[in-house]
Amino acid sequence: MGKGGMSVDDDVEQQNMAAWLVGLNTLKIQPFNLPSLGPHDVRIKMKAVGICGSDVHYLKTLRCADFIVKEPMVIGHECAGIIGEAGSQVKTLVPGDRVAIEPGISCWRCDHCKLGRYNLCPDMKFFATPPVHGSLANQIVHPADLCFKLPENVSLEEGAMCEPLSVGVHACRRANIGPETNVLIMGAGPIGLVTMLSARAFGAPRIVVVDVDDHRLSVAKSLGADDIVKVSTNIQDVAEEVKQIHNVLGAGVDVTFDCAGFNKTMTTALTATQPGGKVCLVGMGHSEMTVPLTPAAAREVDVVGIFRYKNTWPLCLEFLRSGKIDVKPLITHRFGFSQKEVEEAFETSARGGNAIKVMFNL
């Protein structure tokens, strides 16, 4: 049962509720009408949804980069759930299957999509990116080809973590990380940590993580960083801190991932990376930066950027299944799906402190 448009539960008859961003610092759990189920769609009962920094940004400012919230929007995009119903043409999934969900729907018609770089699609419809609704809801409808069945030994929470992990995996692909690549990571927040885990899974032999926060550095060390370096926020300290980075690494920096995206972190990245190396800008803290690009160019240091990810879910799930990556320690706080808990969860995530990944269990 389940194929050919069949359903094995009665949830579709119950009112679907979601967490709506209705104003500045205001979230409300309200009804969310689902679209009709297309032949290639599935209806998913959400079970795990993580809070991303962009979700908090939308809550606090009603915007993230050039995306502005102009009307109420359902929040959330890091998610996993259980198939409740499958469209008539869905051949790969049946009700009851546990899935991790890729949150962006590209057009598949533009040149970027045709070339396989669908993450750059100008018509991308991405969960919780205005005006597209997100996934912090009892149920959603989504294309089946963007739902990836979880291995038996991978939990729904781990499935939801495939979204942030995909950023690290995509960054490692862009930077060509391998067994001969010594890595420096600027920033030990959630994205810095998943980038570290990804780099190790790709074979990086030595990884040094840099941050301004002692607690985040201790987490990075506990998750496998070979060494950590605490730095200041003062750009005048870059030269001395680069010496310290080189000393602890004991080798040249082949690739630096800037997972913060500030003037100082990018300056450090460009300065620390050895001639012929590569800097991958992952974080977007500043929309514009003043950095020493000319000296880096004279050393043939390549600079690459990333935007989200493409074709990463199968590899993420294999890393999780095989144990090459363990994301469970990153999930530090869990909340249910009530009005009070939704508010508390976002406050916890926004506060930072010892919170890394805040997860909803629906």
Short mmCIF file of C-alpha atoms in Angstrom, two decimals:
data_model
loop_
_atom_site.label_atom_id
_atom_site.label_comp_id
_atom_site.label_asym_id
_atom_site.label_seq_id
_atom_site.Cartn_x
_atom_site.Cartn_y
_atom_site.Cartn_z
CA MET A 1 0.00 0.00 0.00
CA GLY A 2 1.06 3.60 -0.43
CA LYS A 3 2.05 3.75 -4.10
CA GLY A 4 -0.35 5.05 -6.68
CA GLY A 5 -1.55 7.87 -4.45
CA MET A 6 -2.45 5.64 -1.50
CA SER A 7 -2.15 6.78 2.12
CA VAL A 8 -1.71 4.71 5.25
CA ASP A 9 -2.76 7.27 7.88
CA ASP A 10 -5.50 9.72 8.71
CA ASP A 11 -3.24 12.71 9.43
CA VAL A 12 -4.27 14.41 6.22
CA GLU A 13 -7.75 14.84 7.70
CA GLN A 14 -6.40 16.65 10.78
CA GLN A 15 -5.64 20.36 10.82
CA ASN A 16 -2.03 21.00 9.90
CA MET A 17 -0.23 23.46 12.19
CA ALA A 18 3.00 25.32 11.55
CA ALA A 19 5.31 27.90 13.16
CA TRP A 20 4.68 31.18 11.37
CA LEU A 21 6.97 34.19 11.46
CA VAL A 22 4.30 36.91 11.68
CA GLY A 23 6.39 39.91 12.71
CA LEU A 24 9.65 41.07 14.23
CA ASN A 25 10.58 38.65 17.04
CA THR A 26 7.11 37.08 16.77
CA LEU A 27 6.40 33.43 16.01
CA LYS A 28 2.90 31.92 16.19
CA ILE A 29 1.73 28.35 15.76
CA GLN A 30 -1.16 28.64 13.32
CA PRO A 31 -2.97 26.51 10.72
CA PHE A 32 -1.02 25.82 7.53
CA ASN A 33 -2.98 24.64 4.51
CA LEU A 34 -1.10 22.08 2.45
CA PRO A 35 -1.02 22.27 -1.34
CA SER A 36 -2.61 19.41 -3.25
CA LEU A 37 -0.47 16.32 -3.72
CA GLY A 38 0.98 16.20 -7.22
CA PRO A 39 1.76 12.90 -8.98
CA HIS A 40 5.49 13.23 -8.17
CA ASP A 41 5.02 14.62 -4.65
CA VAL A 42 4.92 13.11 -1.19
CA ARG A 43 3.22 14.27 1.97
CA ILE A 44 5.64 14.10 4.89
CA LYS A 45 4.93 14.00 8.60
CA MET A 46 7.69 16.16 10.06
CA LYS A 47 9.60 14.60 12.93
CA ALA A 48 12.84 16.58 13.33
CA VAL A 49 13.52 20.22 12.40
CA GLY A 50 16.69 22.12 13.30
CA ILE A 51 17.09 25.86 13.76
CA CYS A 52 19.56 27.53 11.41
CA GLY A 53 21.26 30.89 11.84
CA SER A 54 19.22 32.20 8.92
CA ASP A 55 15.99 31.30 10.76
CA VAL A 56 17.15 33.38 13.73
CA HIS A 57 18.17 36.19 11.39
CA TYR A 58 14.70 36.30 9.86
CA LEU A 59 13.13 36.33 13.33
CA LYS A 60 15.34 39.17 14.59
CA THR A 61 15.46 41.36 11.48
CA LEU A 62 12.84 40.03 9.02
CA ARG A 63 15.58 39.71 6.44
CA CYS A 64 18.64 37.67 5.51
CA ALA A 65 20.97 39.19 2.91
CA ASP A 66 18.70 40.38 0.09
CA PHE A 67 15.72 38.22 1.11
CA ILE A 68 13.09 40.23 3.00
CA VAL A 69 10.02 38.88 4.82
CA LYS A 70 7.09 40.96 3.62
CA GLU A 71 4.23 38.72 4.74
CA PRO A 72 3.77 35.90 7.29
CA MET A 73 6.01 32.92 6.50
CA VAL A 74 6.41 29.39 7.89
CA ILE A 75 9.95 29.05 9.25
CA GLY A 76 12.43 26.15 9.14
CA HIS A 77 14.40 24.21 6.52
CA GLU A 78 16.63 21.63 8.24
CA CYS A 79 14.29 18.67 8.39
CA ALA A 80 13.43 15.00 8.26
CA GLY A 81 10.19 13.08 8.57
CA ILE A 82 8.09 10.07 7.64
CA ILE A 83 6.22 9.64 4.37
CA GLY A 84 2.46 9.80 4.96
CA GLU A 85 1.27 9.68 1.37
CA ALA A 86 2.85 9.24 -2.05
CA GLY A 87 1.71 10.67 -5.38
CA SER A 88 0.55 8.39 -8.17
CA GLN A 89 3.88 8.49 -10.07
CA VAL A 90 6.19 8.11 -7.08
CA LYS A 91 8.10 4.84 -7.46
CA THR A 92 10.87 5.10 -4.89
CA LEU A 93 9.08 5.92 -1.63
CA VAL A 94 6.10 4.49 0.24
CA PRO A 95 4.23 5.60 3.36
CA GLY A 96 6.23 4.77 6.45
CA ASP A 97 9.62 5.49 4.87
CA ARG A 98 11.84 7.79 6.94
CA VAL A 99 13.43 10.52 4.82
CA ALA A 100 15.86 13.42 4.97
CA ILE A 101 14.62 16.37 2.94
CA GLU A 102 16.58 18.63 0.60
CA PRO A 103 14.80 21.98 0.97
CA GLY A 104 15.39 23.67 -2.40
CA ILE A 105 13.29 23.14 -5.54
CA SER A 106 15.11 24.33 -8.66
CA CYS A 107 13.52 24.94 -12.06
CA TRP A 108 15.53 22.29 -13.99
CA ARG A 109 15.19 24.44 -17.12
CA CYS A 110 17.81 27.20 -16.77
CA ASP A 111 21.43 26.85 -17.89
CA HIS A 112 22.67 26.41 -14.31
CA CYS A 113 20.29 23.52 -13.73
CA LYS A 114 21.11 21.92 -17.08
CA LEU A 115 24.82 22.09 -16.24
CA GLY A 116 24.19 20.41 -12.89
CA ARG A 117 24.79 23.49 -10.74
CA TYR A 118 21.16 23.70 -9.69
CA ASN A 119 22.08 25.42 -6.41
CA LEU A 120 22.66 28.56 -8.50
CA CYS A 121 19.21 28.43 -10.12
CA PRO A 122 17.75 31.96 -10.15
CA ASP A 123 14.24 30.54 -9.70
CA MET A 124 15.10 28.33 -6.72
CA LYS A 125 12.20 27.83 -4.30
CA PHE A 126 13.89 27.22 -0.96
CA PHE A 127 12.15 26.48 2.35
CA ALA A 128 11.73 29.55 4.57
CA THR A 129 13.28 31.93 2.05
CA PRO A 130 10.71 34.64 1.28
CA PRO A 131 8.16 34.19 -0.11
CA VAL A 132 8.46 30.38 0.14
CA HIS A 133 7.12 28.67 3.28
CA GLY A 134 9.36 26.42 5.37
CA SER A 135 9.02 23.09 7.11
CA LEU A 136 8.46 23.65 10.84
CA ALA A 137 5.01 22.14 10.61
CA ASN A 138 3.14 18.93 11.36
CA GLN A 139 3.18 18.05 7.66
CA ILE A 140 4.50 19.35 4.36
CA VAL A 141 4.22 18.41 0.69
CA HIS A 142 7.47 18.16 -1.27
CA PRO A 143 8.83 16.57 -4.48
CA ALA A 144 9.72 12.93 -3.92
CA ASP A 145 13.05 13.26 -5.72
CA LEU A 146 14.20 15.66 -2.98
CA CYS A 147 13.44 13.13 -0.22
CA PHE A 148 16.18 10.65 0.64
CA LYS A 149 15.46 7.43 2.47
CA LEU A 150 17.36 7.10 5.74
CA PRO A 151 19.56 4.05 6.37
CA GLU A 152 18.28 1.94 9.24
CA ASN A 153 21.04 3.08 11.60
CA VAL A 154 20.53 6.80 10.92
CA SER A 155 18.01 8.64 13.11
CA LEU A 156 15.53 11.29 12.01
CA GLU A 157 17.51 13.92 13.91
CA GLU A 158 20.63 12.92 12.03
CA GLY A 159 18.59 13.08 8.83
CA ALA A 160 17.69 16.70 9.60
CA MET A 161 21.39 17.42 10.17
CA CYS A 162 22.08 16.49 6.54
CA GLU A 163 21.14 20.07 5.62
CA PRO A 164 23.90 21.88 7.55
CA LEU A 165 26.27 18.98 6.90
CA SER A 166 25.65 19.48 3.17
CA VAL A 167 27.22 22.94 3.41
CA GLY A 168 30.44 21.39 4.72
CA VAL A 169 30.39 18.62 2.13
CA HIS A 170 29.81 21.05 -0.72
CA ALA A 171 32.63 23.29 0.57
CA CYS A 172 35.02 20.33 0.68
CA ARG A 173 34.12 19.39 -2.87
CA ARG A 174 34.67 22.98 -4.06
CA ALA A 175 38.07 23.04 -2.32
CA ASN A 176 39.10 19.54 -3.51
CA ILE A 177 39.88 18.27 -0.02
CA GLY A 178 41.78 14.98 0.10
CA PRO A 179 44.39 12.98 2.03
CA GLU A 180 47.14 15.46 1.18
CA THR A 181 45.22 18.61 2.16
CA ASN A 182 46.08 20.33 5.44
CA VAL A 183 43.12 22.45 6.50
CA LEU A 184 42.56 25.62 8.49
CA ILE A 185 39.03 26.48 9.58
CA MET A 186 38.12 30.00 10.65
CA GLY A 187 35.12 29.84 12.98
CA ALA A 188 33.90 27.02 15.23
CA GLY A 189 30.17 27.66 15.00
CA PRO A 190 27.79 25.01 13.61
CA ILE A 191 28.97 25.48 10.01
CA GLY A 192 32.63 25.54 11.00
CA LEU A 193 32.14 22.30 12.90
CA VAL A 194 30.33 20.46 10.08
CA THR A 195 33.01 21.69 7.68
CA MET A 196 35.64 20.26 10.00
CA LEU A 197 33.83 16.92 10.19
CA SER A 198 33.43 16.89 6.41
CA ALA A 199 37.09 17.71 5.78
CA ARG A 200 38.12 14.81 8.01
CA ALA A 201 35.74 12.47 6.18
CA PHE A 202 37.24 13.61 2.87
CA GLY A 203 40.64 12.57 4.21
CA ALA A 204 42.27 15.79 5.44
CA PRO A 205 45.25 14.65 7.58
CA ARG A 206 45.59 17.75 9.76
CA ILE A 207 42.93 20.29 10.72
CA VAL A 208 43.36 23.42 12.85
CA VAL A 209 40.31 25.37 14.02
CA VAL A 210 40.40 29.04 14.98
CA ASP A 211 37.82 31.00 16.99
CA VAL A 212 37.46 33.78 19.55
CA ASP A 213 35.41 31.62 21.94
CA ASP A 214 36.93 29.10 24.36
CA HIS A 215 33.82 26.91 24.57
CA ARG A 216 33.46 26.56 20.81
CA LEU A 217 37.14 25.72 20.51
CA SER A 218 36.79 23.02 23.17
CA VAL A 219 33.90 21.52 21.21
CA ALA A 220 35.99 21.56 18.03
CA LYS A 221 38.81 19.80 19.85
CA SER A 222 36.44 17.18 21.26
CA LEU A 223 35.08 16.52 17.77
CA GLY A 224 38.51 15.82 16.33
CA ALA A 225 40.38 19.02 15.52
CA ASP A 226 44.13 18.31 15.63
CA ASP A 227 44.71 21.67 17.24
CA ILE A 228 42.88 24.88 18.12
CA VAL A 229 43.96 28.51 18.23
CA LYS A 230 42.16 31.23 20.14
CA VAL A 231 42.33 34.59 18.37
CA SER A 232 41.19 38.14 19.01
CA THR A 233 38.82 40.36 17.08
CA ASN A 234 41.61 42.90 16.49
CA ILE A 235 42.85 42.87 12.88
CA GLN A 236 46.21 44.20 14.07
CA ASP A 237 46.86 40.76 15.59
CA VAL A 238 46.67 38.86 12.27
CA ALA A 239 50.42 38.57 11.63
CA GLU A 240 51.17 37.15 15.07
CA GLU A 241 48.16 34.81 14.95
CA VAL A 242 49.19 33.47 11.54
CA LYS A 243 52.59 32.56 13.02
CA GLN A 244 50.79 30.72 15.82
CA ILE A 245 48.59 28.87 13.31
CA HIS A 246 51.61 27.78 11.29
CA ASN A 247 53.40 26.61 14.45
CA VAL A 248 50.56 24.40 15.66
CA LEU A 249 49.80 22.99 12.20
CA GLY A 250 53.43 22.08 11.64
CA ALA A 251 52.93 22.27 7.88
CA GLY A 252 51.69 24.64 5.22
CA VAL A 253 47.98 25.48 5.05
CA ASP A 254 46.70 24.02 1.77
CA VAL A 255 43.06 25.10 2.18
CA THR A 256 41.43 27.57 4.52
CA PHE A 257 37.68 27.61 5.05
CA ASP A 258 36.42 30.97 6.28
CA CYS A 259 33.21 29.93 8.02
CA ALA A 260 32.63 33.38 9.53
CA GLY A 261 33.05 35.80 6.65
CA PHE A 262 34.43 38.90 8.37
CA ASN A 263 37.25 41.26 7.40
CA LYS A 264 39.58 39.77 9.96
CA THR A 265 38.80 36.10 9.31
CA MET A 266 39.23 36.51 5.55
CA THR A 267 42.43 38.51 6.04
CA THR A 268 43.76 35.72 8.25
CA ALA A 269 42.70 33.09 5.72
CA LEU A 270 44.41 34.83 2.79
CA THR A 271 47.56 35.45 4.82
CA ALA A 272 47.84 31.98 6.38
CA THR A 273 47.23 29.95 3.22
CA GLN A 274 50.43 28.86 1.52
CA PRO A 275 51.37 29.79 -2.07
CA GLY A 276 49.28 27.80 -4.52
CA GLY A 277 46.69 27.07 -1.87
CA LYS A 278 43.00 27.82 -1.74
CA VAL A 279 40.62 29.87 0.40
CA CYS A 280 36.96 28.85 0.43
CA LEU A 281 34.58 31.54 1.69
CA VAL A 282 31.69 29.77 3.41
CA GLY A 283 30.42 32.29 5.97
CA MET A 284 28.77 35.54 5.01
CA GLY A 285 29.21 37.74 8.07
CA HIS A 286 29.99 40.85 6.03
CA SER A 287 28.40 41.58 2.66
CA GLU A 288 31.51 43.60 1.74
CA MET A 289 35.09 43.17 2.96
CA THR A 290 38.42 44.94 2.67
CA VAL A 291 41.08 42.23 2.44
CA PRO A 292 44.70 41.85 1.21
CA LEU A 293 43.75 40.28 -2.10
CA THR A 294 46.75 41.50 -4.13
CA PRO A 295 49.44 39.78 -1.98
CA ALA A 296 47.33 36.58 -2.03
CA ALA A 297 47.01 36.78 -5.82
CA ALA A 298 50.77 37.20 -6.11
CA ARG A 299 51.11 33.89 -4.24
CA GLU A 300 48.50 32.29 -6.54
CA VAL A 301 46.08 31.68 -3.71
CA ASP A 302 42.71 30.81 -5.26
CA VAL A 303 39.52 32.14 -3.71
CA VAL A 304 36.28 30.20 -4.20
CA GLY A 305 32.80 30.76 -2.82
CA ILE A 306 29.94 28.43 -2.10
CA PHE A 307 26.19 28.85 -2.16
CA ARG A 308 24.21 26.18 -0.36
CA TYR A 309 24.96 22.78 -1.98
CA LYS A 310 24.15 20.36 -4.78
CA ASN A 311 23.81 16.58 -4.87
CA THR A 312 25.06 16.19 -1.31
CA TRP A 313 22.37 14.18 0.48
CA PRO A 314 23.45 10.70 -0.70
CA LEU A 315 27.05 11.31 0.41
CA CYS A 316 25.94 12.85 3.72
CA LEU A 317 23.80 9.82 4.45
CA GLU A 318 26.65 7.47 3.55
CA PHE A 319 29.01 9.34 5.88
CA LEU A 320 26.41 9.02 8.66
CA ARG A 321 25.63 5.37 7.91
CA SER A 322 29.28 4.35 7.85
CA GLY A 323 30.18 6.31 10.96
CA LYS A 324 32.73 8.47 9.12
CA ILE A 325 30.81 11.46 10.47
CA ASP A 326 28.95 11.65 13.78
CA VAL A 327 26.67 14.70 14.01
CA LYS A 328 24.89 13.63 17.19
CA PRO A 329 27.19 15.63 19.53
CA LEU A 330 26.24 18.81 17.66
CA ILE A 331 22.60 18.54 18.80
CA THR A 332 22.76 20.24 22.18
CA HIS A 333 19.14 21.27 22.83
CA ARG A 334 15.77 19.68 22.04
CA PHE A 335 12.27 21.11 22.18
CA GLY A 336 8.74 20.00 21.42
CA PHE A 337 6.26 21.77 19.15
CA SER A 338 4.18 24.03 21.38
CA GLN A 339 3.93 27.82 21.31
CA LYS A 340 6.02 28.13 24.47
CA GLU A 341 8.67 25.66 23.32
CA VAL A 342 9.01 27.24 19.88
CA GLU A 343 9.68 30.61 21.51
CA GLU A 344 12.12 29.08 24.01
CA ALA A 345 13.94 27.17 21.27
CA PHE A 346 14.55 30.27 19.17
CA GLU A 347 15.65 32.22 22.23
CA THR A 348 18.12 29.44 23.05
CA SER A 349 19.51 29.40 19.53
CA ALA A 350 19.78 33.19 19.34
CA ARG A 351 21.52 33.39 22.72
CA GLY A 352 24.34 31.13 21.58
CA GLY A 353 26.41 30.23 24.61
CA ASN A 354 26.78 26.46 24.74
CA ALA A 355 24.04 25.89 22.14
CA ILE A 356 25.25 24.45 18.84
CA LYS A 357 22.23 22.90 17.14
CA VAL A 358 18.73 23.35 18.55
CA MET A 359 16.34 20.67 17.35
CA PHE A 360 12.54 20.34 17.37
CA ASN A 361 11.04 16.88 17.89
CA LEU A 362 7.52 16.90 16.44
#
